[in-house]
Short mmCIF file of C-alpha atoms in Angstrom, two decimals:
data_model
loop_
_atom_site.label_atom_id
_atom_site.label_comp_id
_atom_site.label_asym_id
_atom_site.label_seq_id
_atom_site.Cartn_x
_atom_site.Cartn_y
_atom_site.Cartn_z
CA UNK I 1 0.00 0.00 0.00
CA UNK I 2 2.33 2.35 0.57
CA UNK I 3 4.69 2.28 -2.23
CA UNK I 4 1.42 2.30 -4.55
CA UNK I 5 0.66 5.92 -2.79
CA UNK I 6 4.24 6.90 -3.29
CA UNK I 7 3.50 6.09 -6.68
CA UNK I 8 0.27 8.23 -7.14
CA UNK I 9 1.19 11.05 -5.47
CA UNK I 10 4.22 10.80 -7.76
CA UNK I 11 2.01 10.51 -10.85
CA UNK I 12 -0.22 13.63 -9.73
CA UNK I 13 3.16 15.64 -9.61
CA UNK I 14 4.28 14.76 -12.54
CA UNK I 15 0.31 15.64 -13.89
CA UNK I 16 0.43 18.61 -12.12
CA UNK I 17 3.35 20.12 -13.19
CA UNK I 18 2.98 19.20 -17.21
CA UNK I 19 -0.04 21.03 -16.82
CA UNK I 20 1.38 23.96 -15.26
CA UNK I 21 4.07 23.64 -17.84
CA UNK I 22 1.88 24.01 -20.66
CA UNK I 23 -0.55 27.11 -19.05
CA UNK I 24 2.97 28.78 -18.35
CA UNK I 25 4.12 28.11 -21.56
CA UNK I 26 0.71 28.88 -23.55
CA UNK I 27 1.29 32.30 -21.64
CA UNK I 28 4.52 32.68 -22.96
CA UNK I 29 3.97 32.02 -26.35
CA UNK I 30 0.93 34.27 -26.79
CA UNK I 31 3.13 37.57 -25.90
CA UNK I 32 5.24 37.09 -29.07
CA UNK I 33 3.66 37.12 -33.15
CA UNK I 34 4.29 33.85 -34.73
CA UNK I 35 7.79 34.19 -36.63
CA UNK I 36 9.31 36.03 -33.93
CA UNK I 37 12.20 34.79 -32.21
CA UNK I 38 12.54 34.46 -27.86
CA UNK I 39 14.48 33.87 -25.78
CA UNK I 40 13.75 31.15 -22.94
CA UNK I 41 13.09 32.86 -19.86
CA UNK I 42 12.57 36.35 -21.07
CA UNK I 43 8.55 37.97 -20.75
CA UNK I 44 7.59 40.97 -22.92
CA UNK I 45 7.34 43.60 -21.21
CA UNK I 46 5.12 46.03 -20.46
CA UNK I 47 5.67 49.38 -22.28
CA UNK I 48 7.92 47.81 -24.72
CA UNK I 49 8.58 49.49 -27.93
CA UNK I 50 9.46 47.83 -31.33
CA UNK I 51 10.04 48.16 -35.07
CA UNK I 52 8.93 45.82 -37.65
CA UNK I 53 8.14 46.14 -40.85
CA UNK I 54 8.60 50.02 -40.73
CA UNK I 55 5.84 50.72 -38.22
CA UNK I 56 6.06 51.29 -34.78
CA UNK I 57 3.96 48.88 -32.43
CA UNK I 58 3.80 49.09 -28.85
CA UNK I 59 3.21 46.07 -26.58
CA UNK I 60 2.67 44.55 -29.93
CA UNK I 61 -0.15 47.14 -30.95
CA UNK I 62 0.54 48.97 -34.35
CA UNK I 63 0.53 52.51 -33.75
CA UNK I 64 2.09 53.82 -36.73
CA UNK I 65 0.43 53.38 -40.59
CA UNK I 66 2.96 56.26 -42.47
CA UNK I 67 5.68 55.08 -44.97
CA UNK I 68 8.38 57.24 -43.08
CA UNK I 69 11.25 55.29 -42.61
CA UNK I 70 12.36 54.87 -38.71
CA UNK I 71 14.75 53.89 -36.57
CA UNK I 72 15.65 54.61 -32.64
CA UNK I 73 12.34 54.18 -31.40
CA UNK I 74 12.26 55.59 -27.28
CA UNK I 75 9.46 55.73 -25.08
CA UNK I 76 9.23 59.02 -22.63
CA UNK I 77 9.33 58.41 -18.92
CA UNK I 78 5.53 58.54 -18.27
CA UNK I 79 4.83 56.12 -20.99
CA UNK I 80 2.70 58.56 -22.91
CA UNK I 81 5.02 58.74 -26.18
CA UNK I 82 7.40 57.93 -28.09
CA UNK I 83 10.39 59.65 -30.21
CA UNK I 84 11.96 58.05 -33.25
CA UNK I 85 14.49 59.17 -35.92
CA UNK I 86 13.00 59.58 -39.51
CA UNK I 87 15.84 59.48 -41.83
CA UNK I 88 14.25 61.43 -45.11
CA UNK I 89 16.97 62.48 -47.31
CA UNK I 90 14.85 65.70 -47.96
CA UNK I 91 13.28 65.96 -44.25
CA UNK I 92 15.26 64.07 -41.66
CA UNK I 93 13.54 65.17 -38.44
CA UNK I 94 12.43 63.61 -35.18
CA UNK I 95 8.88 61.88 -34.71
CA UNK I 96 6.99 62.32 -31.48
CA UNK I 97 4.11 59.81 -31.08
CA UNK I 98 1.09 60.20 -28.87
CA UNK I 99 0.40 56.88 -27.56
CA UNK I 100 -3.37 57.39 -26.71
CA UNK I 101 -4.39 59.44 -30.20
CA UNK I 102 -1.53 57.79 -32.64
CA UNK I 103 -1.29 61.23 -33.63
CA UNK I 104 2.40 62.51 -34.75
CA UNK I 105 4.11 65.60 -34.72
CA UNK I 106 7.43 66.23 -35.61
CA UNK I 107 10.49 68.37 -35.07
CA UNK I 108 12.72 69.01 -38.54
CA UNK I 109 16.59 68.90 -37.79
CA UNK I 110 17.15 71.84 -39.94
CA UNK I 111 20.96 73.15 -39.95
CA UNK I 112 22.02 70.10 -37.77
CA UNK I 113 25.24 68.64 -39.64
CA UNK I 114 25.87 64.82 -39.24
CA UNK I 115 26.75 61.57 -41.38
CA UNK I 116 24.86 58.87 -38.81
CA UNK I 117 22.94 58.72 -35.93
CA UNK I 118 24.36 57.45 -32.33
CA UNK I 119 20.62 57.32 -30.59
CA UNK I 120 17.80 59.47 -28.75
CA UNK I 121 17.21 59.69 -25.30
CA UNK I 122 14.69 61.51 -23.44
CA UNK I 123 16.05 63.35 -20.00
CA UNK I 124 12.42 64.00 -19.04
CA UNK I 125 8.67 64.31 -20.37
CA UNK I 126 9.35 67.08 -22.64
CA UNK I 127 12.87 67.41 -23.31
CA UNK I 128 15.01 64.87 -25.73
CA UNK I 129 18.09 64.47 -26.34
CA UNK I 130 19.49 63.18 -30.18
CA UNK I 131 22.85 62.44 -30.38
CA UNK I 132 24.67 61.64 -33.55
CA UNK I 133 28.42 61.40 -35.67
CA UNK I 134 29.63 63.97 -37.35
CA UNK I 135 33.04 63.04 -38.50
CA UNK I 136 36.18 60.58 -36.74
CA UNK I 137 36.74 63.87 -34.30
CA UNK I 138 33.20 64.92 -33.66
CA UNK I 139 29.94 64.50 -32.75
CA UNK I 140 26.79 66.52 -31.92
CA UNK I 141 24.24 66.25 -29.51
CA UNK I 142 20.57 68.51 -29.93
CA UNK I 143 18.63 69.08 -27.22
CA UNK I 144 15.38 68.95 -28.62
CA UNK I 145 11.91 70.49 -26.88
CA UNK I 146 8.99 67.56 -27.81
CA UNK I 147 6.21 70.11 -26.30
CA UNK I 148 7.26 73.07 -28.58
CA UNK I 149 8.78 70.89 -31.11
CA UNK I 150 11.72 72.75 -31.52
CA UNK I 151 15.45 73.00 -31.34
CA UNK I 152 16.82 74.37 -27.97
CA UNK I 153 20.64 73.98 -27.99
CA UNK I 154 23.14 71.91 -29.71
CA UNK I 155 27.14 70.51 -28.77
CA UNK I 156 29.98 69.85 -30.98
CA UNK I 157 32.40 67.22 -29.31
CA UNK I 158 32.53 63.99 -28.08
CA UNK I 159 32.08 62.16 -24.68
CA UNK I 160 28.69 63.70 -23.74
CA UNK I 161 27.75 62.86 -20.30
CA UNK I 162 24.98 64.61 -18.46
CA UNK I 163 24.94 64.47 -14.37
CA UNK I 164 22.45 62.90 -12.09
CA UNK I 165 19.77 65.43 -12.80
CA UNK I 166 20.29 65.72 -16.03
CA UNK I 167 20.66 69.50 -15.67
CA UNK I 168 24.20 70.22 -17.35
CA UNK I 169 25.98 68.33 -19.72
CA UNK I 170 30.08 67.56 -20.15
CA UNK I 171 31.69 67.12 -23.17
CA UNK I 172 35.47 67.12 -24.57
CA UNK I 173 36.13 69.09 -27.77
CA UNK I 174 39.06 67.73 -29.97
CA UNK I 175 41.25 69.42 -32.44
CA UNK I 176 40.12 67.98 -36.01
CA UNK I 177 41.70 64.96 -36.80
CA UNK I 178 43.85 64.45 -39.77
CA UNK I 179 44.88 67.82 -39.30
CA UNK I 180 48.30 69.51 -38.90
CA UNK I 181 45.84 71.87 -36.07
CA UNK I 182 47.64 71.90 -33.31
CA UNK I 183 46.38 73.55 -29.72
CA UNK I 184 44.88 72.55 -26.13
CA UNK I 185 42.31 70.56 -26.02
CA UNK I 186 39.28 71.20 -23.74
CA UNK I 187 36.53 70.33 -21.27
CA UNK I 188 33.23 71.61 -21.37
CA UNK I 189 30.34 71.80 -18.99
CA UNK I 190 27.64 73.27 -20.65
CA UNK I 191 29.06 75.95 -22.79
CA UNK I 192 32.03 77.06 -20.40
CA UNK I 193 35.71 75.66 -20.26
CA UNK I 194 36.23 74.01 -17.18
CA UNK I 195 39.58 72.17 -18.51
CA UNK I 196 42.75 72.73 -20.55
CA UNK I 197 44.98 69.85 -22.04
CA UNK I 198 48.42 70.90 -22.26
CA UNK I 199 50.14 71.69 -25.49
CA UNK I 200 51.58 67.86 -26.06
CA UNK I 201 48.19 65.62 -24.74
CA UNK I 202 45.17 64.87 -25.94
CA UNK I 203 41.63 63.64 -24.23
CA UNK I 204 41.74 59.86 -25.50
CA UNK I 205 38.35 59.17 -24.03
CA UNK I 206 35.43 60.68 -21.41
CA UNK I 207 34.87 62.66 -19.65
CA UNK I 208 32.91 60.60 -17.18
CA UNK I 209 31.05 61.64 -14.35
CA UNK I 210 29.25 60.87 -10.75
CA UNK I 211 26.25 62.39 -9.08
CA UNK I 212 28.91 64.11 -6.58
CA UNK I 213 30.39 66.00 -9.21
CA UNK I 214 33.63 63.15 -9.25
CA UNK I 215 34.89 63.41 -12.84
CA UNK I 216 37.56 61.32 -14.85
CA UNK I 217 39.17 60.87 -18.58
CA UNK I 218 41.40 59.83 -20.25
CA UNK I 219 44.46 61.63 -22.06
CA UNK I 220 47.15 60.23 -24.28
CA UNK I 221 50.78 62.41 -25.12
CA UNK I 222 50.83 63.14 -29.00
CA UNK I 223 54.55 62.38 -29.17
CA UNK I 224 54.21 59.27 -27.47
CA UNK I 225 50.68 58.05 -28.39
CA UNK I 226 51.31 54.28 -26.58
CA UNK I 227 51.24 56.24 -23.32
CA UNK I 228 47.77 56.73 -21.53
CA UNK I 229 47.36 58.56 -18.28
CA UNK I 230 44.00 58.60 -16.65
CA UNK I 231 42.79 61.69 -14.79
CA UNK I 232 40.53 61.54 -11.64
CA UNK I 233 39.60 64.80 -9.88
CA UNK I 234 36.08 66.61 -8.92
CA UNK I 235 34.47 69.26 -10.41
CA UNK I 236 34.28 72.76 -8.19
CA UNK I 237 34.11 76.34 -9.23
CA UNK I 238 33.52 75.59 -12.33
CA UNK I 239 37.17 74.08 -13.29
CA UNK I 240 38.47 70.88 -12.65
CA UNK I 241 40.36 69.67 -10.19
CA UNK I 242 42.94 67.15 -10.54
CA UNK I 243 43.73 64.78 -7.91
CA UNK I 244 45.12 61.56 -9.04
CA UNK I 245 46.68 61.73 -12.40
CA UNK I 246 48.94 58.37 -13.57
CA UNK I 247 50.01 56.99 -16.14
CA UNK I 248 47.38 54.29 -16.93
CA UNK I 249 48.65 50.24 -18.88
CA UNK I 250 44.94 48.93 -17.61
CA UNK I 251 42.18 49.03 -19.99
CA UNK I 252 40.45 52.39 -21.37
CA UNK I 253 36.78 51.48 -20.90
CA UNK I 254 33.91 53.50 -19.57
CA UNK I 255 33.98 54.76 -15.91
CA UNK I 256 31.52 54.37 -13.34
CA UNK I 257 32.39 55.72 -9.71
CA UNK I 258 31.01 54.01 -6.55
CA UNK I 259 31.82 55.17 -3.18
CA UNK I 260 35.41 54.99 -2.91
CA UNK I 261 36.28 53.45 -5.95
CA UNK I 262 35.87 53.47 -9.86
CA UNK I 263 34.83 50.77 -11.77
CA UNK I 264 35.82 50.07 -15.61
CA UNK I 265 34.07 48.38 -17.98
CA UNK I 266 35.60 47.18 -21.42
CA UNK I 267 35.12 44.34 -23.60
CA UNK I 268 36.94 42.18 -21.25
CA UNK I 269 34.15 43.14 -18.39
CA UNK I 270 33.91 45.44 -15.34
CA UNK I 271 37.25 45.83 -13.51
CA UNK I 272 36.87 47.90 -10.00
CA UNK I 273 39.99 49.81 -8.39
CA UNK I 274 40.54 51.81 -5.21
CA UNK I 275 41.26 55.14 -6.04
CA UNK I 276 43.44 55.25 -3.00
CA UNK I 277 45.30 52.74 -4.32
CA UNK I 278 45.88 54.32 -7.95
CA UNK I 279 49.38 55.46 -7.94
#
């Protein structure tokens, strides 16, 4: 008797959880349109925006009908719209959708000169942010106003990095490369210099920065181009302060700083150091 209940309460296990296989499974299934590819494990999500076949659907409803052709779709912080990149030859401009009317409006990028776009980003509910390549020196990045659909400001450089609350922006401008130019190159917060290269470096890479106004980069010597020194200091009167500057053999990656430390991440993954122990 009791190995024959050891067997039927085994058998209404096994029952039990092929049939919650297949409800979980039926519910996985039905979030994706047949001929789409998932992955194991990952749900859609809610307030998840796509592209297929040139129209923009969100949580696989099709909000878009138009032939433009788009690319970079975002959805603002409230969940209310969405910006995407129309790249007309004639008209390149920025498309803001209205998720509960599918109505568009758009914002033309009129005397904006780029070759490609890097991505859109929106830093709140009404204000976006399109960044894209100019040439191998430069890049631009618009800040674009989706209420009055309109241009506010635009950058020249590279490295754009805006702080915690997204209220001012850093950037490193470059002398033009291939060029015989030659002159100090510089650190911007907003529109004002808060750094100077000397006459023989360059800024390989950043700048990077933390909510407490920590900042870091990377700068190389044009005479000696193999030698990389990386620059940690803090941000204060509008200039920067240096206050660890070494020569740097590690990898170049992006900088992230937490607590008492900075953390790197490259291709090889995220490498943390002590910046007491930088030297």
């Amino acid at each position: 008797m009791k190995s024959k209940a050891i067997i039927l309460v085994t058998s209404v296990g096994l029952l039990l959880a092929a049939a919650i296989g297949i409800l979980v499974k039926g519910d996985f299934l039905n979030g994706f349109k047949e001929g789409e590819k998932y992955v194991k494990g990952m749900f859609p999500q809610e307030g998840s925006i796509t592209i297929q076949d040139n129209q923009i659907y969100f949580n696989d409803e099709k909000m878009t009908t138009d032939s433009d052709k788009k690319s970079f779709p975002v959805l603002s912080p409230d969940k209310t719209r969405v910006a995407y990149y129309i790249s007309d030859i004639n008209n390149e401009s920025i498309g803001i959708l209205e998720l509960k009317t599918k109505e568009i409006k758009k914002i033309r990028l009129e005397n904006i000169t780029f070759s490609s776009v890097n991505g859109l980003e929106w830093l709140n509910n009404s204000m976006i942010g399109f960044y894209a390549h100019v040439n191998p020196s430069l890049d631009v990045y618009c800040l674009l106003d989706a209420n009055k659909l309109q241009k506010v400001k635009e950058y020249y450089g590279i490295g754009f990095a805006w702080d915690s609350r997204k209220e001012n922006i850093y950037y490193a401008l470059p002398q033009p490369h291939f060029s015989n130019m030659k002159g100090r190159e510089k650190i911007y917060k907003n529109d004002q210099v808060i750094f100077e290269t000397s006459d023989s470096e360059s800024i390989l890479k950043g700048p990077y920065i933390s909510e407490n106004n920590d900042i870091a980069f990377y700068t190389k010597d044009i005479n000696a181009e193999d030698e990389v020194k990386l620059n940690i200091g803090k941000v204060k009167d509008e200039k920067i302060v240096i206050n660890k500057r070494v020569k740097w053999e590690k990898e170049t990656g992006a900088i992230t700083f937490t607590d008492n430390s900075i953390q790197i991440r490259s291709d090889s993954g995220i490498k943390e150091y002590k910046i007491d122990d930088i030297k």
